[in-house]
């Protein structure tokens, strides 16, 4: 069993339970204690994962869960990412009636993501999927706004559909191979009937794409990003992707050459990035725009998945992109939670002049999402693209770059008003001060995104241990 | 030393941003001081410079950056880059002096231009493709904010067009870089290694595609016909110092890429496609000149002459790829002329755009028809404009002549058909003389009435640029001594 190997996941889950139970017994004014507990659990999990990182790859739970560099990086990124989300929550939901429940659900969902990331068995993938998804439905609806209710319903229905699809896929694969363990699937898939394997794998990939928020399972993402609270929106567009994309990578890596799997994943990647970019074009709500932007980012993340095992760059570049994307995307969301009242792009008019540091942070975050050097997403994009080309998919690399140009336009639609001159009178709604926690988080994460890009060598070394 | 030159302005920019209490006057003078110190450092570098052995760089510095993909912080200079580094430092100092009179958020402006200066210097000393791309992209970002933040007219729209268009170019460039990286064995982004390996030699299709991607990226930046359409609106709506930097420095990033990346790393493909490049150069020269002739807006006209002048550079580097018989000497002259042209155009066009800035400042219009007899109220402006115009059209005794004479000597010897482009010089001469006539001669009328002559800051910004052009025109040797060895090496590399 070796449960000690799962210590970070266990810590997170227990932390979630503690927040839930503790919250029930604490007065409304003292709910901050649960926030501290949550933060401690996340920090502890990240620290434990960091201690494990240099060690050799090991398997736990009878070979159904792998603890290797990939899992380790996913643990650190997801735990620290949720910690950043928690900082955003300190502005938005501190002192609200559902505070401790939100923290508990965040921790449960993070645990689910980590189980997805380490899963080496189709059934564990299923468990991780459900554990990551079910808390998310609650989180989206917890704001109790009309848009939030709609988004929760949509996510729930799509999640149920794709969850069933995932289970069907697992059943099919089990049916033709009599196993769900990756170690045994590698050999048996090659001898199994290709048609059934194809149907099963496509179904499982579909489920994972729902979790990652990539086409064709992306429909819930923009609605949820817009309808849920800022904290939840930042979480659901960032952390669940970590587990889902890594799970997809592990699955694609073991597929036999009976079908053109890389091509299929590459097409899904292109579909995601193109669709996300085009749909983001005329959005006026910044969070909805970011929602669509994350759909396109999943497309870029699927590029190294498509060439899994075909280029030495694939896995490190995927992990680096995930880390970079997490910090950069959270930075952009942090700006939106710093100004919860500004729900239209044009309400950001002049923000860069009145709040120069936050303006700079938003510019760094958005240009980072485009993939402008020296931010870390640039290094991710460079290496994932190089991996695709290295594996013989030069056309995929070219499409990534073309999509990058396309994406620039809508990010600029947000950047342009920042430094525009403030209209003379009337339109000055920026008397509202930015949220303190969110503001400093936005600036901090933007700085980290720059520093990680400049220090990309060290980051690369730690993701390719 | 090189890192200090590159990052000193950036450090100053960060300091300016971190000190919001700094007065506007202090910020302006701090900018001038930093630009002057940087220029002094570049001068010291020039004095200490010895031509490196073929294929190497002088003042090399190298540190690991992303070892996973063999990309390093690698900088160095040679005869192709050192003149551009010096020109960049001069143009930015001129802009700093010119901006001493600017009142629109001077502290932020100074920081932004110092940032751009670091980026531009960094690009010219970069010896790693990713480092080059980093600076290439950041130059676009910086210039976007300059145009959008300090421009006039329809600045937002022009800035957006500029950003989107040149960003497309930069990503084409990145695609080409990745192609080079993947083809190299071992995979690397290091320019020196890649120039030694010439990774795509022997695979003509892949070589052509990678070259096409790189050329597209550089052609947008240069810009050459037909990728020049972002340039006129960007210039028209940019502030004067923004235009000066854009035309003087940023355009050179494109042409510099030809001699630094495309030619040495893809010699086979370059030779195969040299004719296409020559034709693009000739078309840019003639078309740029003709369209400039049709302009009534002074700034737009200067912008189009940039297309024309960059056309000469493209023509020369294209001709350098037409390897036949014993024309190596001639081709090396063409390349020397191309690099000289980059320096000369940087100085002269920056001066002309600053002149345009004075016009906008006083009268709020660039329309040449609105002026007349301006020489009377503004004799100093008229004198400087005349020198700039003559330098730009290639009058002997000024830098433009040295550059264009060598370009044509070399190019016509390598490919006689390039003589067609001489037409461009004729048209440019006509359009500058006509502009001179329309704006400065005749009776003082329209916007010229009450036009104040150059103030000291303006004079000390524009004057030195033109004085340097004159110096190069009279005493070209110190400059050519630096460029020539590097040009010979480059011609050898292309001939491999």
PDB file of N, CA and C in Angstrom, chain B residues 441-491:
ATOM      1  N   UNK B 441      10.551  77.569 -48.919  1.00  0.00           N
ATOM      2  CA  UNK B 441      10.793  78.718 -49.806  1.00  0.00           C
ATOM      3  C   UNK B 441       9.496  79.467 -50.083  1.00  0.00           C
ATOM      4  N   UNK B 442       9.638  80.586 -50.739  1.00  0.00           N
ATOM      5  CA  UNK B 442       8.481  81.393 -51.091  1.00  0.00           C
ATOM      6  C   UNK B 442       8.123  82.344 -49.968  1.00  0.00           C
ATOM      7  N   UNK B 443       6.920  82.922 -50.118  1.00  0.00           N
ATOM      8  CA  UNK B 443       6.469  83.885 -49.125  1.00  0.00           C
ATOM      9  C   UNK B 443       5.996  83.149 -47.876  1.00  0.00           C
ATOM     10  N   UNK B 444       6.284  83.708 -46.710  1.00  0.00           N
ATOM     11  CA  UNK B 444       5.852  83.095 -45.459  1.00  0.00           C
ATOM     12  C   UNK B 444       4.329  83.140 -45.374  1.00  0.00           C
ATOM     13  N   UNK B 445       3.716  81.985 -45.232  1.00  0.00           N
ATOM     14  CA  UNK B 445       2.248  81.959 -45.250  1.00  0.00           C
ATOM     15  C   UNK B 445       1.742  80.783 -44.415  1.00  0.00           C
ATOM     16  N   UNK B 446       0.437  80.755 -44.190  1.00  0.00           N
ATOM     17  CA  UNK B 446      -0.222  79.638 -43.510  1.00  0.00           C
ATOM     18  C   UNK B 446       0.381  79.356 -42.155  1.00  0.00           C
ATOM     19  N   UNK B 447       0.677  78.060 -41.927  1.00  0.00           N
ATOM     20  CA  UNK B 447       1.184  77.638 -40.627  1.00  0.00           C
ATOM     21  C   UNK B 447       2.570  78.186 -40.333  1.00  0.00           C
ATOM     22  N   UNK B 448       3.245  78.692 -41.351  1.00  0.00           N
ATOM     23  CA  UNK B 448       4.596  79.204 -41.128  1.00  0.00           C
ATOM     24  C   UNK B 448       4.597  80.501 -40.340  1.00  0.00           C
ATOM     25  N   UNK B 449       3.502  81.237 -40.439  1.00  0.00           N
ATOM     26  CA  UNK B 449       3.465  82.525 -39.758  1.00  0.00           C
ATOM     27  C   UNK B 449       3.589  82.328 -38.259  1.00  0.00           C
ATOM     28  N   UNK B 450       4.495  83.056 -37.662  1.00  0.00           N
ATOM     29  CA  UNK B 450       4.664  82.987 -36.211  1.00  0.00           C
ATOM     30  C   UNK B 450       5.315  81.694 -35.735  1.00  0.00           C
ATOM     31  N   UNK B 451       5.966  80.985 -36.643  1.00  0.00           N
ATOM     32  CA  UNK B 451       6.606  79.711 -36.315  1.00  0.00           C
ATOM     33  C   UNK B 451       7.907  79.995 -35.568  1.00  0.00           C
ATOM     34  N   UNK B 452       8.048  79.509 -34.328  1.00  0.00           N
ATOM     35  CA  UNK B 452       9.273  79.761 -33.581  1.00  0.00           C
ATOM     36  C   UNK B 452      10.397  78.856 -34.055  1.00  0.00           C
ATOM     37  N   UNK B 453      11.574  79.378 -34.156  1.00  0.00           N
ATOM     38  CA  UNK B 453      12.703  78.564 -34.625  1.00  0.00           C
ATOM     39  C   UNK B 453      13.107  77.558 -33.548  1.00  0.00           C
ATOM     40  N   UNK B 454      14.101  76.728 -33.895  1.00  0.00           N
ATOM     41  CA  UNK B 454      14.528  75.661 -32.991  1.00  0.00           C
ATOM     42  C   UNK B 454      14.941  76.206 -31.636  1.00  0.00           C
ATOM     43  N   UNK B 455      14.528  75.521 -30.608  1.00  0.00           N
ATOM     44  CA  UNK B 455      14.987  75.842 -29.267  1.00  0.00           C
ATOM     45  C   UNK B 455      16.256  75.027 -28.996  1.00  0.00           C
ATOM     46  N   UNK B 456      17.005  75.388 -27.964  1.00  0.00           N
ATOM     47  CA  UNK B 456      18.307  74.706 -27.754  1.00  0.00           C
ATOM     48  C   UNK B 456      18.178  73.183 -27.677  1.00  0.00           C
ATOM     49  N   UNK B 457      17.188  72.683 -26.916  1.00  0.00           N
ATOM     50  CA  UNK B 457      17.076  71.230 -26.772  1.00  0.00           C
ATOM     51  C   UNK B 457      16.882  70.574 -28.132  1.00  0.00           C
ATOM     52  N   UNK B 458      16.063  71.208 -28.958  1.00  0.00           N
ATOM     53  CA  UNK B 458      15.805  70.620 -30.281  1.00  0.00           C
ATOM     54  C   UNK B 458      17.047  70.675 -31.146  1.00  0.00           C
ATOM     55  N   UNK B 459      17.711  71.826 -31.071  1.00  0.00           N
ATOM     56  CA  UNK B 459      18.930  71.978 -31.865  1.00  0.00           C
ATOM     57  C   UNK B 459      19.969  70.942 -31.448  1.00  0.00           C
ATOM     58  N   UNK B 460      20.120  70.753 -30.148  1.00  0.00           N
ATOM     59  CA  UNK B 460      21.139  69.808 -29.673  1.00  0.00           C
ATOM     60  C   UNK B 460      20.721  68.360 -29.829  1.00  0.00           C
ATOM     61  N   UNK B 461      19.464  68.127 -30.169  1.00  0.00           N
ATOM     62  CA  UNK B 461      19.048  66.760 -30.482  1.00  0.00           C
ATOM     63  C   UNK B 461      19.277  66.473 -31.958  1.00  0.00           C
ATOM     64  N   UNK B 462      18.839  67.389 -32.814  1.00  0.00           N
ATOM     65  CA  UNK B 462      18.889  67.129 -34.254  1.00  0.00           C
ATOM     66  C   UNK B 462      20.294  67.373 -34.798  1.00  0.00           C
ATOM     67  N   UNK B 463      20.938  68.438 -34.321  1.00  0.00           N
ATOM     68  CA  UNK B 463      22.233  68.814 -34.861  1.00  0.00           C
ATOM     69  C   UNK B 463      23.275  67.702 -34.807  1.00  0.00           C
ATOM     70  N   UNK B 464      23.519  67.122 -33.645  1.00  0.00           N
ATOM     71  CA  UNK B 464      24.558  66.094 -33.575  1.00  0.00           C
ATOM     72  C   UNK B 464      24.297  64.904 -34.493  1.00  0.00           C
ATOM     73  N   UNK B 465      23.032  64.535 -34.670  1.00  0.00           N
ATOM     74  CA  UNK B 465      22.735  63.408 -35.564  1.00  0.00           C
ATOM     75  C   UNK B 465      23.237  63.717 -36.970  1.00  0.00           C
ATOM     76  N   UNK B 466      22.945  64.946 -37.431  1.00  0.00           N
ATOM     77  CA  UNK B 466      23.350  65.307 -38.784  1.00  0.00           C
ATOM     78  C   UNK B 466      24.852  65.550 -38.851  1.00  0.00           C
ATOM     79  N   UNK B 467      25.433  66.068 -37.750  1.00  0.00           N
ATOM     80  CA  UNK B 467      26.878  66.251 -37.733  1.00  0.00           C
ATOM     81  C   UNK B 467      27.579  64.902 -37.890  1.00  0.00           C
ATOM     82  N   UNK B 468      27.041  63.880 -37.242  1.00  0.00           N
ATOM     83  CA  UNK B 468      27.639  62.544 -37.379  1.00  0.00           C
ATOM     84  C   UNK B 468      27.507  62.060 -38.811  1.00  0.00           C
ATOM     85  N   UNK B 469      26.361  62.330 -39.419  1.00  0.00           N
ATOM     86  CA  UNK B 469      26.181  61.929 -40.805  1.00  0.00           C
ATOM     87  C   UNK B 469      27.227  62.611 -41.689  1.00  0.00           C
ATOM     88  N   UNK B 470      27.460  63.873 -41.411  1.00  0.00           N
ATOM     89  CA  UNK B 470      28.474  64.608 -42.155  1.00  0.00           C
ATOM     90  C   UNK B 470      29.854  64.021 -41.898  1.00  0.00           C
ATOM     91  N   UNK B 471      30.115  63.697 -40.649  1.00  0.00           N
ATOM     92  CA  UNK B 471      31.418  63.136 -40.289  1.00  0.00           C
ATOM     93  C   UNK B 471      31.659  61.826 -41.045  1.00  0.00           C
ATOM     94  N   UNK B 472      30.638  60.979 -41.059  1.00  0.00           N
ATOM     95  CA  UNK B 472      30.791  59.708 -41.780  1.00  0.00           C
ATOM     96  C   UNK B 472      30.990  59.976 -43.264  1.00  0.00           C
ATOM     97  N   UNK B 473      30.302  61.000 -43.748  1.00  0.00           N
ATOM     98  CA  UNK B 473      30.436  61.313 -45.164  1.00  0.00           C
ATOM     99  C   UNK B 473      31.827  61.811 -45.526  1.00  0.00           C
ATOM    100  N   UNK B 474      32.448  62.541 -44.623  1.00  0.00           N
ATOM    101  CA  UNK B 474      33.761  63.102 -44.921  1.00  0.00           C
ATOM    102  C   UNK B 474      34.868  62.137 -44.526  1.00  0.00           C
ATOM    103  N   UNK B 475      34.721  61.535 -43.359  1.00  0.00           N
ATOM    104  CA  UNK B 475      35.743  60.612 -42.858  1.00  0.00           C
ATOM    105  C   UNK B 475      35.147  59.229 -42.637  1.00  0.00           C
ATOM    106  N   UNK B 476      34.895  58.498 -43.687  1.00  0.00           N
ATOM    107  CA  UNK B 476      34.219  57.204 -43.484  1.00  0.00           C
ATOM    108  C   UNK B 476      35.144  56.118 -42.934  1.00  0.00           C
ATOM    109  N   UNK B 477      36.449  56.326 -42.990  1.00  0.00           N
ATOM    110  CA  UNK B 477      37.377  55.230 -42.682  1.00  0.00           C
ATOM    111  C   UNK B 477      37.166  54.565 -41.321  1.00  0.00           C
ATOM    112  N   UNK B 478      37.072  55.323 -40.233  1.00  0.00           N
ATOM    113  CA  UNK B 478      36.943  54.644 -38.936  1.00  0.00           C
ATOM    114  C   UNK B 478      35.749  53.682 -38.909  1.00  0.00           C
ATOM    115  N   UNK B 479      34.656  54.098 -39.544  1.00  0.00           N
ATOM    116  CA  UNK B 479      33.477  53.229 -39.573  1.00  0.00           C
ATOM    117  C   UNK B 479      33.718  52.040 -40.490  1.00  0.00           C
ATOM    118  N   UNK B 480      34.223  52.320 -41.691  1.00  0.00           N
ATOM    119  CA  UNK B 480      34.393  51.233 -42.659  1.00  0.00           C
ATOM    120  C   UNK B 480      35.434  50.229 -42.187  1.00  0.00           C
ATOM    121  N   UNK B 481      36.442  50.698 -41.442  1.00  0.00           N
ATOM    122  CA  UNK B 481      37.446  49.766 -40.928  1.00  0.00           C
ATOM    123  C   UNK B 481      36.839  48.732 -40.002  1.00  0.00           C
ATOM    124  N   UNK B 482      35.773  49.127 -39.340  1.00  0.00           N
ATOM    125  CA  UNK B 482      35.101  48.167 -38.457  1.00  0.00           C
ATOM    126  C   UNK B 482      34.224  47.231 -39.271  1.00  0.00           C
ATOM    127  N   UNK B 483      33.515  47.786 -40.243  1.00  0.00           N
ATOM    128  CA  UNK B 483      32.526  46.976 -40.961  1.00  0.00           C
ATOM    129  C   UNK B 483      33.190  46.010 -41.948  1.00  0.00           C
ATOM    130  N   UNK B 484      34.218  46.491 -42.662  1.00  0.00           N
ATOM    131  CA  UNK B 484      34.729  45.714 -43.794  1.00  0.00           C
ATOM    132  C   UNK B 484      35.164  44.288 -43.450  1.00  0.00           C
ATOM    133  N   UNK B 485      35.968  44.086 -42.378  1.00  0.00           N
ATOM    134  CA  UNK B 485      36.368  42.692 -42.101  1.00  0.00           C
ATOM    135  C   UNK B 485      35.160  41.793 -41.875  1.00  0.00           C
ATOM    136  N   UNK B 486      34.172  42.329 -41.155  1.00  0.00           N
ATOM    137  CA  UNK B 486      32.991  41.512 -40.881  1.00  0.00           C
ATOM    138  C   UNK B 486      32.226  41.223 -42.164  1.00  0.00           C
ATOM    139  N   UNK B 487      32.178  42.212 -43.078  1.00  0.00           N
ATOM    140  CA  UNK B 487      31.473  41.997 -44.338  1.00  0.00           C
ATOM    141  C   UNK B 487      32.169  40.925 -45.161  1.00  0.00           C
ATOM    142  N   UNK B 488      33.504  40.944 -45.136  1.00  0.00           N
ATOM    143  CA  UNK B 488      34.218  39.902 -45.889  1.00  0.00           C
ATOM    144  C   UNK B 488      33.923  38.520 -45.325  1.00  0.00           C
ATOM    145  N   UNK B 489      33.922  38.424 -44.000  1.00  0.00           N
ATOM    146  CA  UNK B 489      33.621  37.133 -43.379  1.00  0.00           C
ATOM    147  C   UNK B 489      32.227  36.680 -43.782  1.00  0.00           C
ATOM    148  N   UNK B 490      31.280  37.622 -43.756  1.00  0.00           N
ATOM    149  CA  UNK B 490      29.903  37.253 -44.070  1.00  0.00           C
ATOM    150  C   UNK B 490      29.797  36.744 -45.504  1.00  0.00           C
ATOM    151  N   UNK B 491      30.481  37.418 -46.428  1.00  0.00           N
ATOM    152  CA  UNK B 491      30.410  36.980 -47.823  1.00  0.00           C
ATOM    153  C   UNK B 491      31.012  35.582 -47.974  1.00  0.00           C
TER     154      UNK B 491
END
